[in-house]
Coordinates of C-alpha atoms and ligand atoms in Angstrom, one line a residue:
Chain A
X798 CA 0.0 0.0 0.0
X799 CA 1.3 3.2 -0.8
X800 CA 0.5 6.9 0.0
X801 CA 0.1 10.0 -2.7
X802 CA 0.4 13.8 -2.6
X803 CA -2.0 16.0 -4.7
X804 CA 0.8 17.8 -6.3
X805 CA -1.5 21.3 -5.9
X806 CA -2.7 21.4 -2.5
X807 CA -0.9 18.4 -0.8
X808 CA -3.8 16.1 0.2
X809 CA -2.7 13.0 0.8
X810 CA -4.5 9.9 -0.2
X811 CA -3.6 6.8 1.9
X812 CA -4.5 3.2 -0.3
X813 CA -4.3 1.7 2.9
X814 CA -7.3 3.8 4.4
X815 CA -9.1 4.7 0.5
X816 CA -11.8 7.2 0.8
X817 CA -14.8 5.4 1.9
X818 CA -16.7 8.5 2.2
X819 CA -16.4 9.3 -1.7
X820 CA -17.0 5.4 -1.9
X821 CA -13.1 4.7 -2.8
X822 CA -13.1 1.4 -0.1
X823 CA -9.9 0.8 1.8
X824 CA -6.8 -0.8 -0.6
X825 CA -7.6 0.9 -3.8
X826 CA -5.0 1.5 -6.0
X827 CA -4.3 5.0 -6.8
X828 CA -4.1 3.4 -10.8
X829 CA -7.7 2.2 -9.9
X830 CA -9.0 5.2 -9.3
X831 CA -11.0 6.8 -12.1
X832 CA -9.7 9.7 -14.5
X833 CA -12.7 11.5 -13.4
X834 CA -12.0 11.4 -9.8
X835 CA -11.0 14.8 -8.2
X836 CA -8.6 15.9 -5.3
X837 CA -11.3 16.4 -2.6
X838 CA -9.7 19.8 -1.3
X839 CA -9.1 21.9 -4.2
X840 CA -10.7 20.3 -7.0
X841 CA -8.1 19.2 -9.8
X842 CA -8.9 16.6 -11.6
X843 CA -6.9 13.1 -11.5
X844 CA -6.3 13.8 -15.1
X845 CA -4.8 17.0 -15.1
X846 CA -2.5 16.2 -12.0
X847 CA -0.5 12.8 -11.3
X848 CA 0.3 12.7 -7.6
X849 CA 2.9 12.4 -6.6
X850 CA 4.0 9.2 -4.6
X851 CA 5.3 9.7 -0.8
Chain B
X1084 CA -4.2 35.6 -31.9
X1085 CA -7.3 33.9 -30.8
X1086 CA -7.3 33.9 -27.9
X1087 CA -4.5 35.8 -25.7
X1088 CA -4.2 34.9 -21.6
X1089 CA -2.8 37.4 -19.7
X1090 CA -1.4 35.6 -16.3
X1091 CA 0.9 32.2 -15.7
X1092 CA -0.5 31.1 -12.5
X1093 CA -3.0 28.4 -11.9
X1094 CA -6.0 30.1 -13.5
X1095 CA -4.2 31.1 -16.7
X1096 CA -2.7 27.2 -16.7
X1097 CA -6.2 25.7 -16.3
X1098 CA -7.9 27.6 -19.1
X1099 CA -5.3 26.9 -21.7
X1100 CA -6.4 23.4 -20.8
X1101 CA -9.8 23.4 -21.0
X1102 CA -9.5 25.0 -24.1
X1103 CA -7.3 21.9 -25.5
X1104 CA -10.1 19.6 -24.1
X1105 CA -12.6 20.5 -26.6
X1106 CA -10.3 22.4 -29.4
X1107 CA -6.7 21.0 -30.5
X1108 CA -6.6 24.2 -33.3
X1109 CA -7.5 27.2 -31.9
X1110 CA -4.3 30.0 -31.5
X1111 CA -3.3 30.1 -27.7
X1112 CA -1.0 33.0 -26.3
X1113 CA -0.5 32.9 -22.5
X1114 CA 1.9 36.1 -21.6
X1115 CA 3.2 36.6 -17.9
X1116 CA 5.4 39.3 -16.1
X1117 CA 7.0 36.3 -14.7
X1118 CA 8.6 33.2 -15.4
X1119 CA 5.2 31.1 -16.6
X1120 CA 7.0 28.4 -14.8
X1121 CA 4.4 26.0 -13.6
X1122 CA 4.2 25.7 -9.5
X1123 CA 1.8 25.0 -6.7
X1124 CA 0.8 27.8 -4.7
X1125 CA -0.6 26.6 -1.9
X1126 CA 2.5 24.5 -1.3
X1127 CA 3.9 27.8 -0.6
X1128 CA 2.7 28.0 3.0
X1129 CA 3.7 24.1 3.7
X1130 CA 7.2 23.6 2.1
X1131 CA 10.0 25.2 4.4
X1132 CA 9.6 22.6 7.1
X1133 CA 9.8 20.3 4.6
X1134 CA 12.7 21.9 3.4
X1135 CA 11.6 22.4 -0.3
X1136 CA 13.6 24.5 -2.4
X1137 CA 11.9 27.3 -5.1
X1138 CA 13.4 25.0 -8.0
X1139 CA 11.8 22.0 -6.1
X1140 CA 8.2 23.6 -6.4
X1141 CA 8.1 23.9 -9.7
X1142 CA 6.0 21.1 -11.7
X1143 CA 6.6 22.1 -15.2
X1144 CA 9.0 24.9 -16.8
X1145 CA 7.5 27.6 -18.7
X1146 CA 8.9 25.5 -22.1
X1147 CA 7.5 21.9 -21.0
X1148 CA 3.5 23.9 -20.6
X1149 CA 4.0 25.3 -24.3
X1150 CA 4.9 22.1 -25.7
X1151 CA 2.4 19.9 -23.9
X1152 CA -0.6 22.6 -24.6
X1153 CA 0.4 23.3 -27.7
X1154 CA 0.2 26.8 -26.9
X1155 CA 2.8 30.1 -27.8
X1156 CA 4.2 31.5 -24.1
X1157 CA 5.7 34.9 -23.2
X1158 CA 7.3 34.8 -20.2
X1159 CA 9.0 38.0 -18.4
X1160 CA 6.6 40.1 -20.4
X1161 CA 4.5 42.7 -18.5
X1162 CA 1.4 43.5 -19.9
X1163 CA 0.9 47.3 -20.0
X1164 CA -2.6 48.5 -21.2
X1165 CA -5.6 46.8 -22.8
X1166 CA -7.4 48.7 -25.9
X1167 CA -11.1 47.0 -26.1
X1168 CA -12.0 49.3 -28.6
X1169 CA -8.9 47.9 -30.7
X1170 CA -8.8 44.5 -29.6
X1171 CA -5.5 45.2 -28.7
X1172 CA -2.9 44.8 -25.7
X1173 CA 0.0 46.7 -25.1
X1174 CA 3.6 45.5 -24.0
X1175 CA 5.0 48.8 -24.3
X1176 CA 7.6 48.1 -27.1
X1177 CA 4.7 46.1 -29.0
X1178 CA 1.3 45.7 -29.7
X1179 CA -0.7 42.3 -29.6
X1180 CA -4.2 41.9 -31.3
X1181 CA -6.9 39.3 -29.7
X1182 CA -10.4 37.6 -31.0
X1183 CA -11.1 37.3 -27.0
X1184 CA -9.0 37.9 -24.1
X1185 CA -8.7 36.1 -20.5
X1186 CA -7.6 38.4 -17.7
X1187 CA -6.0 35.8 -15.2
X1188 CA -4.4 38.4 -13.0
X1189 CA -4.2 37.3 -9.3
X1190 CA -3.4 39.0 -6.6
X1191 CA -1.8 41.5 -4.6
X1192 CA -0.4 40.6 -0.9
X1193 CA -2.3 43.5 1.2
X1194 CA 0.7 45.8 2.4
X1195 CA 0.2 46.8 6.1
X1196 CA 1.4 50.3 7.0
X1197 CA 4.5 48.7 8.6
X1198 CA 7.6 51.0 8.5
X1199 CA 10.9 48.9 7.9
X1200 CA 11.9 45.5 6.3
X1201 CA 8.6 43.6 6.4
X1202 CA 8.3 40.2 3.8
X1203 CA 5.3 38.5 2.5
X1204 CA 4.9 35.2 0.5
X1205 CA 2.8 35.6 -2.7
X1206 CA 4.7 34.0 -5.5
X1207 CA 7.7 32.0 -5.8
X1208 CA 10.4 34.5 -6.0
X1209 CA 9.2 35.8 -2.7
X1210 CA 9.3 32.2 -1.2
X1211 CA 13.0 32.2 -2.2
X1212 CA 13.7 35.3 -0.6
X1213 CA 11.9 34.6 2.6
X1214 CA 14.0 31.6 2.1
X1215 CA 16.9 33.1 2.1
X1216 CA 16.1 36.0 5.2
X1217 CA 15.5 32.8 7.4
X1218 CA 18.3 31.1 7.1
X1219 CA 20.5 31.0 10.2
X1220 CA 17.2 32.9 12.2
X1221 CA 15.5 31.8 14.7
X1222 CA 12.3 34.1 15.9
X1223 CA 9.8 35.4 13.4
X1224 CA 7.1 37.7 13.8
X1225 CA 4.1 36.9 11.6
X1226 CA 1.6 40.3 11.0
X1227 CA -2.0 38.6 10.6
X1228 CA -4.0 35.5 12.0
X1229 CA -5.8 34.2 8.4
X1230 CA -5.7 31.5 6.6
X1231 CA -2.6 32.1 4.9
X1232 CA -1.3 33.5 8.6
X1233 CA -2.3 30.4 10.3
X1234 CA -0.7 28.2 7.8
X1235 CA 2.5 29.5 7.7
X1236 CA 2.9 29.9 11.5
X1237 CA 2.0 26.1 11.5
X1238 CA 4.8 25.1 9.0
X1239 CA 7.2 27.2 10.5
X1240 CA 7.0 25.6 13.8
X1241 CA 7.4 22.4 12.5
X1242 CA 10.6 24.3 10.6
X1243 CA 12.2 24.8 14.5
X1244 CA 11.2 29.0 14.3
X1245 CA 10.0 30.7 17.7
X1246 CA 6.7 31.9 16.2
X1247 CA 4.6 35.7 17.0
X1248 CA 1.6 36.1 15.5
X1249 CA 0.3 39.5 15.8
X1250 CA -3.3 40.4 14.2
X1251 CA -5.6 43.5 15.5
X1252 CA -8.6 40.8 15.6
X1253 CA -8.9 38.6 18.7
X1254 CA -9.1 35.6 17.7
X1255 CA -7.3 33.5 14.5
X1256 CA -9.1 33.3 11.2
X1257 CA -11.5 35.8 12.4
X1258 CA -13.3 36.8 8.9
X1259 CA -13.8 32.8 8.4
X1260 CA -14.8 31.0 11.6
X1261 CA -16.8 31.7 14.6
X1262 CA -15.6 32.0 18.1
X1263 CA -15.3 28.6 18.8
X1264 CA -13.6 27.0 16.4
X1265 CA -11.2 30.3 16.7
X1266 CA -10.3 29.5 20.2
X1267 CA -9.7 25.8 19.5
X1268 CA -7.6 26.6 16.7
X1269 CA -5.6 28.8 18.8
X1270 CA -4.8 26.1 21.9
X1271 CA -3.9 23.5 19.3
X1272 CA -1.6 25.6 17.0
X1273 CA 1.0 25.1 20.2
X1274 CA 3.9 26.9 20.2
X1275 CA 2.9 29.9 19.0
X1276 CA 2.7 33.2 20.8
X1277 CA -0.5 35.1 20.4
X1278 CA -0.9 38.9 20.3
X1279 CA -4.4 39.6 19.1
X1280 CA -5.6 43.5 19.3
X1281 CA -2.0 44.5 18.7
X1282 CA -0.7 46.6 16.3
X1283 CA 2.9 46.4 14.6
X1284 CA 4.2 49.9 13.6
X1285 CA 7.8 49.8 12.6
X1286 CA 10.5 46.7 12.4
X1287 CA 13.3 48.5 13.2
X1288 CA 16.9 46.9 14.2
X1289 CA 16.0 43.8 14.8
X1290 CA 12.7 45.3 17.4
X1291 CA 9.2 45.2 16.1
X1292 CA 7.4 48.0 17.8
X1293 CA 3.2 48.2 18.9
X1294 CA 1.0 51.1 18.8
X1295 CA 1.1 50.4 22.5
X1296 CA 4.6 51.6 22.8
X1297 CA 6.0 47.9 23.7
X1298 CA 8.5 46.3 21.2
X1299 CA 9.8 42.7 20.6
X1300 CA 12.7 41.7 19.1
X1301 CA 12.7 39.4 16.1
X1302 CA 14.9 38.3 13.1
X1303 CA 12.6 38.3 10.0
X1304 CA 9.0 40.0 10.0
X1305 CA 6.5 38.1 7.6
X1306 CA 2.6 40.0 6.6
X1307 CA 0.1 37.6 5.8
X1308 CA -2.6 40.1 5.8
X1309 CA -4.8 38.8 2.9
X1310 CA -4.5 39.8 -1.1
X1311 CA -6.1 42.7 -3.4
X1312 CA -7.2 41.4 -6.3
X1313 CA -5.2 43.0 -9.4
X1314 CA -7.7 45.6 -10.7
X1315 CA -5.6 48.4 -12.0
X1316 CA -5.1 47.2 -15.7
X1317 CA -8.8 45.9 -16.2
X1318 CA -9.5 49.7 -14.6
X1319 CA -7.3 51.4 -16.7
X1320 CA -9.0 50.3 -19.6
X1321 CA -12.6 51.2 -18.9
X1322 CA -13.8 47.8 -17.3
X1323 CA -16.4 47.7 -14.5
X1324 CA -14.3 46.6 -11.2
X1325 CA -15.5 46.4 -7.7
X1326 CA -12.8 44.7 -5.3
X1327 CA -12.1 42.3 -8.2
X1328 CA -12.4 42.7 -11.7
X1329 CA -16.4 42.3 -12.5
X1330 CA -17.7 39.4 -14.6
X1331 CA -21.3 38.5 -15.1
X1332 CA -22.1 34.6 -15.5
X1333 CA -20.4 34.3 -18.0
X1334 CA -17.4 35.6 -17.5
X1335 CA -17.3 38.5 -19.6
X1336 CA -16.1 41.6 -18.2
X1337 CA -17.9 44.6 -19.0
X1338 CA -15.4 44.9 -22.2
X1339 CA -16.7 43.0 -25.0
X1340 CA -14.9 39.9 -25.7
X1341 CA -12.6 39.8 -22.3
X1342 CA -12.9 37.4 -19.9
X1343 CA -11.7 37.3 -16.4
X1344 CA -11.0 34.3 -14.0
X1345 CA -9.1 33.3 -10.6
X1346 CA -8.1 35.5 -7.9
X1347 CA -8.9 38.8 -9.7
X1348 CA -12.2 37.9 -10.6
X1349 CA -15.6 39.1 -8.7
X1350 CA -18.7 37.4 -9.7
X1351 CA -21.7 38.7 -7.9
X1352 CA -19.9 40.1 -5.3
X1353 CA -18.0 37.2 -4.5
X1354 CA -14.4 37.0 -4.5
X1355 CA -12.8 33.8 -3.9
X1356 CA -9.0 33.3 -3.8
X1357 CA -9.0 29.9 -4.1
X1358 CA -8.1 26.7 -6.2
X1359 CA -11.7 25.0 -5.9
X1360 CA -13.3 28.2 -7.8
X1361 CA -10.8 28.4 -10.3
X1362 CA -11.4 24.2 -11.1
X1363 CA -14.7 25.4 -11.9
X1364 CA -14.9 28.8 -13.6
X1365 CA -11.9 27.3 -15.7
X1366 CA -14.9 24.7 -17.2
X1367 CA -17.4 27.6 -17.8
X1368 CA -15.0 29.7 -18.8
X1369 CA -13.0 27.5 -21.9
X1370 CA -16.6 26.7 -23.4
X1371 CA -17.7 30.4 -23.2
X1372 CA -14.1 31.1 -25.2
X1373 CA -15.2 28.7 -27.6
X1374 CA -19.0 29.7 -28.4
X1375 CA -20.4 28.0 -26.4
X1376 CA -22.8 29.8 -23.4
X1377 CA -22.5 28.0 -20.5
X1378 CA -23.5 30.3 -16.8
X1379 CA -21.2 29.4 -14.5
X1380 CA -22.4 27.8 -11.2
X1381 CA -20.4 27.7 -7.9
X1382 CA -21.5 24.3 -5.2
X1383 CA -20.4 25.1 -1.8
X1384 CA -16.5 24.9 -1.8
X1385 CA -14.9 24.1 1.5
X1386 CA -11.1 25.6 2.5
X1387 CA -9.5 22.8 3.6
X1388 CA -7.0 25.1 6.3
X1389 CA -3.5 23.4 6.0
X1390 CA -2.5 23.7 9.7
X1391 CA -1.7 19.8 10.7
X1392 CA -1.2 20.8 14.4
X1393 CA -5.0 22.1 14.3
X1394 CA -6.8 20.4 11.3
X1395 CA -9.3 23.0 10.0
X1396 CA -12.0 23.3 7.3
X1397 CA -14.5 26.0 7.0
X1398 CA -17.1 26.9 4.6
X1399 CA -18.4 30.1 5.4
X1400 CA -21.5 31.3 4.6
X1401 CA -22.6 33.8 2.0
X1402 CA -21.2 37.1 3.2
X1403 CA -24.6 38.9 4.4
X1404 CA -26.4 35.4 5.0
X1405 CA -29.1 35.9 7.9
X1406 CA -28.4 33.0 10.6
X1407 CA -26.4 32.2 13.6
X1408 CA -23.5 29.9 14.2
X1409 CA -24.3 26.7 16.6
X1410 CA -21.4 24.7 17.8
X1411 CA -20.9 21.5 19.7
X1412 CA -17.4 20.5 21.1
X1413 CA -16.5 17.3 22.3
X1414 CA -12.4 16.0 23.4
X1415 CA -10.0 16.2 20.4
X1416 CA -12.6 18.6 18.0
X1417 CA -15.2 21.7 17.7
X1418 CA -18.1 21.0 15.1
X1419 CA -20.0 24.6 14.8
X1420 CA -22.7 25.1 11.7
X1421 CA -23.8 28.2 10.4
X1422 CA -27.8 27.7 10.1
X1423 CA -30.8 30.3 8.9
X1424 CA -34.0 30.7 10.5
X1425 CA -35.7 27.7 9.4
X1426 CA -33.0 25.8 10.3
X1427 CA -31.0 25.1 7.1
X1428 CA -27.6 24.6 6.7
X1429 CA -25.8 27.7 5.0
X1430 CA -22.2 26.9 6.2
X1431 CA -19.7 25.1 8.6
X1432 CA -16.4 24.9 10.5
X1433 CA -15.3 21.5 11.3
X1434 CA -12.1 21.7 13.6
X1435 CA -10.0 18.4 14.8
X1436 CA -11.8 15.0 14.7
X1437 CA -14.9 16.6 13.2
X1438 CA -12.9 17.4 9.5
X1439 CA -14.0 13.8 8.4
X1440 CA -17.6 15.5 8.3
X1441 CA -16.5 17.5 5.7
X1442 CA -18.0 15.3 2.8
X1443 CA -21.6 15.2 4.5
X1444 CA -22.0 18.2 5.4
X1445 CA -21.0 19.5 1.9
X1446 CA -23.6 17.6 0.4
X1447 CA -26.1 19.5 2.5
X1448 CA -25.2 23.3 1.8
X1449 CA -26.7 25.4 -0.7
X1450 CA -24.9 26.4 -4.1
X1451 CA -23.1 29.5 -3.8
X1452 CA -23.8 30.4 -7.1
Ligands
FAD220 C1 0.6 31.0 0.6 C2 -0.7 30.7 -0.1 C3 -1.3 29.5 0.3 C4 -2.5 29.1 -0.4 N1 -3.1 28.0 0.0 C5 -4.3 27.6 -0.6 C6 -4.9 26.4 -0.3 O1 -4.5 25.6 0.5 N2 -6.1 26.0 -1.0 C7 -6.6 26.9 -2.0 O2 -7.6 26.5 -2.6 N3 -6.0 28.0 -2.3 C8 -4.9 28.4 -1.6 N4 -4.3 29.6 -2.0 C9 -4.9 30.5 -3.0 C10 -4.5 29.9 -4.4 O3 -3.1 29.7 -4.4 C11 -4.9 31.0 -5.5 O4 -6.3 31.1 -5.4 C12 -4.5 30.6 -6.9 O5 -3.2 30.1 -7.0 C13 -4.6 31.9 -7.8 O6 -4.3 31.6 -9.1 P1 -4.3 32.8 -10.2 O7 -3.9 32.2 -11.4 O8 -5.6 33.5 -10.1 O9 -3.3 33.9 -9.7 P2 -1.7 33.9 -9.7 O10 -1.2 32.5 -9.4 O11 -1.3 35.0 -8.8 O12 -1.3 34.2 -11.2 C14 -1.3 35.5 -11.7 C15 -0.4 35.6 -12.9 O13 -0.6 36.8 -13.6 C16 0.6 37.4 -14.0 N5 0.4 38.8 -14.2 C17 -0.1 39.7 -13.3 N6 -0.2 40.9 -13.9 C18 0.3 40.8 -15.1 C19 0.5 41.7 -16.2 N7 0.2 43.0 -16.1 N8 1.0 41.2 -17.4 C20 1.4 39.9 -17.5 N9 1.2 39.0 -16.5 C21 0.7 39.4 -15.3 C22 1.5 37.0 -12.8 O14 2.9 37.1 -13.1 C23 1.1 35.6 -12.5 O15 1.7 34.6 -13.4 C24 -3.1 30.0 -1.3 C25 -2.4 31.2 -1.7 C26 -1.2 31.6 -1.0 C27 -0.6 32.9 -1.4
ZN221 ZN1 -5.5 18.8 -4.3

């Protein structure tokens, strides 16, 4: 499991812990996630921004 | 040109792309007075304790944006007047024409009336030369308790600084947040020293002095008293401005055929400094560009306040919205929401444990637009 940085705002998204909320379930691969999916805190779209791995 | 952006920050950046989402052919010029190097800046008020350098911040040169946008770039190129009437812009030495023209500005940091050498962090360039006035220092005096304030007196803590914060409110984010959540914010940001209803004057030899005659000593003095959106050129030219430069729904300025977006805009007497708004007037603005009419429409947008020793995230209500704040507090968080008469929900301020609410209670408020 690995952790990524939104490379704008610096939320960090945890596979370990997903975003159940946004129903992302714990374990999901940052790959897995889909090209529409947004940073939740300022909005930029997976698409435009890779993030980056920390 | 086709379409000329003045600005190489975030809100300049986004258009050019949303433009090359739905046209590949369409003549792009972005021109910026600086280096149209690509960078983050919100990272700017989370990197020193990280120890990140200027270079370090930057995602993509100036060259690498051109080439993946297909676009033509000006960098170091100052834009001096705007002629609507000639669908012209000036750079002094020459004269650019434009089918329709983005004004993607920003902002300028608020200068307090502070006599003496005082910094603030509003670009890149500045961030190297706050950089550069820290190292070897120890105590710095921060002038203003915002957002921005709070964020960077959280990151330098964690950087090893002694850490002031002076601000004539009384509490920390005290435009954005109620009482409550203020006060918690304050006891968890530990380490810092408050002064709230002071007053700096003058930074002089190393001693910042108060209106109330007392005076600290300190090594570097950095204002984080909020931004001005850049008005003057839209002014200059005729265009309808209020704090920011006015758009209507669309975007358009009162000038025919120029556009304005990000943290010069005003929309409805809104101005909001932030990368959320620009995500989505970016959208509504690339299909306007394009022919396209498409109103622009704001959902509740939530400031995520990057202050790890006191996790923060506020969206405040429509300035002038009739309600009260309600809070409940509980060990490890303050939870206070802004509700109307009848009880709706217009806004919140989730502090500590309570920030995983954030989601929910988004989904609840009303559109801001
Ligand atoms: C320290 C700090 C932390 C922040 N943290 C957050 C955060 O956590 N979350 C969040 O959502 N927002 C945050 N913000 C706000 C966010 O960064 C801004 O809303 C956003 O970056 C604004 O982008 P912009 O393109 O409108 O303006 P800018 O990035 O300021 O770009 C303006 C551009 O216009 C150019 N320009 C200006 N005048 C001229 C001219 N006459 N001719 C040519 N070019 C010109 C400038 O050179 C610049 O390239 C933060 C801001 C700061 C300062
Ligand atoms: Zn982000």
């Amino acid at each position: 499991m690995r952790k990524w940085q939104c490379v704008v705002c610096g939320f960090t998204y945890d596979e370990a812990i997903g975003m159940p909320e946004d129903g992302i379930p714990a374990g999901t691969h940052w790959e897995d996630i889909p090209e529409s999916w947004n940073c939740p805190d300022c909005g930029v779209a997976k698409m435009d921004f890779e993030m980056a791995e920390i | 040109m086709d379409i000329v952006i003045i600005g190489g920050g975030l809100a300049g950046y986004q258009t050019a792309k949303e433009i090359r989402r739905t046209d590949r052919h369409v003549r792009l010029l972005l021109i910026s007075s600086d280096s149209a190097d690509f960078y983050s800046k919100p990272m700017l008020s989370n990197a020193l304790a990280s120890k990140k350098t200027p270079e370090s911040l930057v995602i993509k040169k100036a060259h690498e944006m051109a080439a993946e946008l297909d676009i033509e770039i000006l960098p170091h190129s100052p834009v001096e007047a705007i002629f609507p009437e000639k669908k012209e812009i000036s750079l002094g030495n020459r004269s650019i024409g434009y089918s329709k023209l983005v004004l993607a500005l920003g902002a300028d940091p608020i200068r307090l009336p502070v006599e003496g050498e005082v910094l603030s962090v509003n670009d890149l360039s500045d961030y190297a030369r706050f950089r550069e006035a820290l190292a070897g220092k120890k105590r710095v005096a921060l002038l203003g308790a915002g957002l921005v304030g709070c964020e960077f007196a959280n990151d330098l803590l964690a950087g090893g600084f002694d850490v002031d914060v002076f601000d004539i409110a009384s509490q920390p984010l005290g435009r954005l947040v109620p009482a409550e959540c203020g006060e918690w914010i304050r006891a968890n940001l530990k380490g810092v020293n408050w002064h709230f209803g002071a007053n700096a004057m003058r930074f002089e030899n190393g001693m910042l002095h108060l209106s109330d005659g007392n005076a600290l000593p300190f090594d570097v003095v950095l204002s984080a008293a909020g931004l001005k959106p850049r008005t003057g050129l839209a002014m200059n030219a005729g265009m309808a401005c209020g704090r920011g430069i006015m758009v209507d729904r669309f975007l358009e300025t009162s000038s025919r055929d120029v556009y304005a977006i990000g943290d010069c805009m005003e929309i409805e007497g809104l101005v909001q400094p932030f990368v959320m708004p620009i995500m989505h007037a970016s959208k509504a603005l690339a299909s306007n560009l394009l022919g396209n009419r498409v109103a622009l429409r704001f959902p509740a947008m939530p400031v995520v306040v990057k202050t790890p020793l006191s996790p923060t995230v506020v969206s405040p209500p429509r300035p002038g919205s009739k309600g009260a704040w309600h809070a409940e507090a509980e060990e490890g968080g303050v939870k206070s929401v802004f509700l109307d008469e009848g009880g709706k929900i217009l806004g919140f301020c989730l502090c500590g444990k309570y920030v995983s609410e954030k989601n929910s209670l988004s989904r609840a408020l009303p559109d801001l637009l």
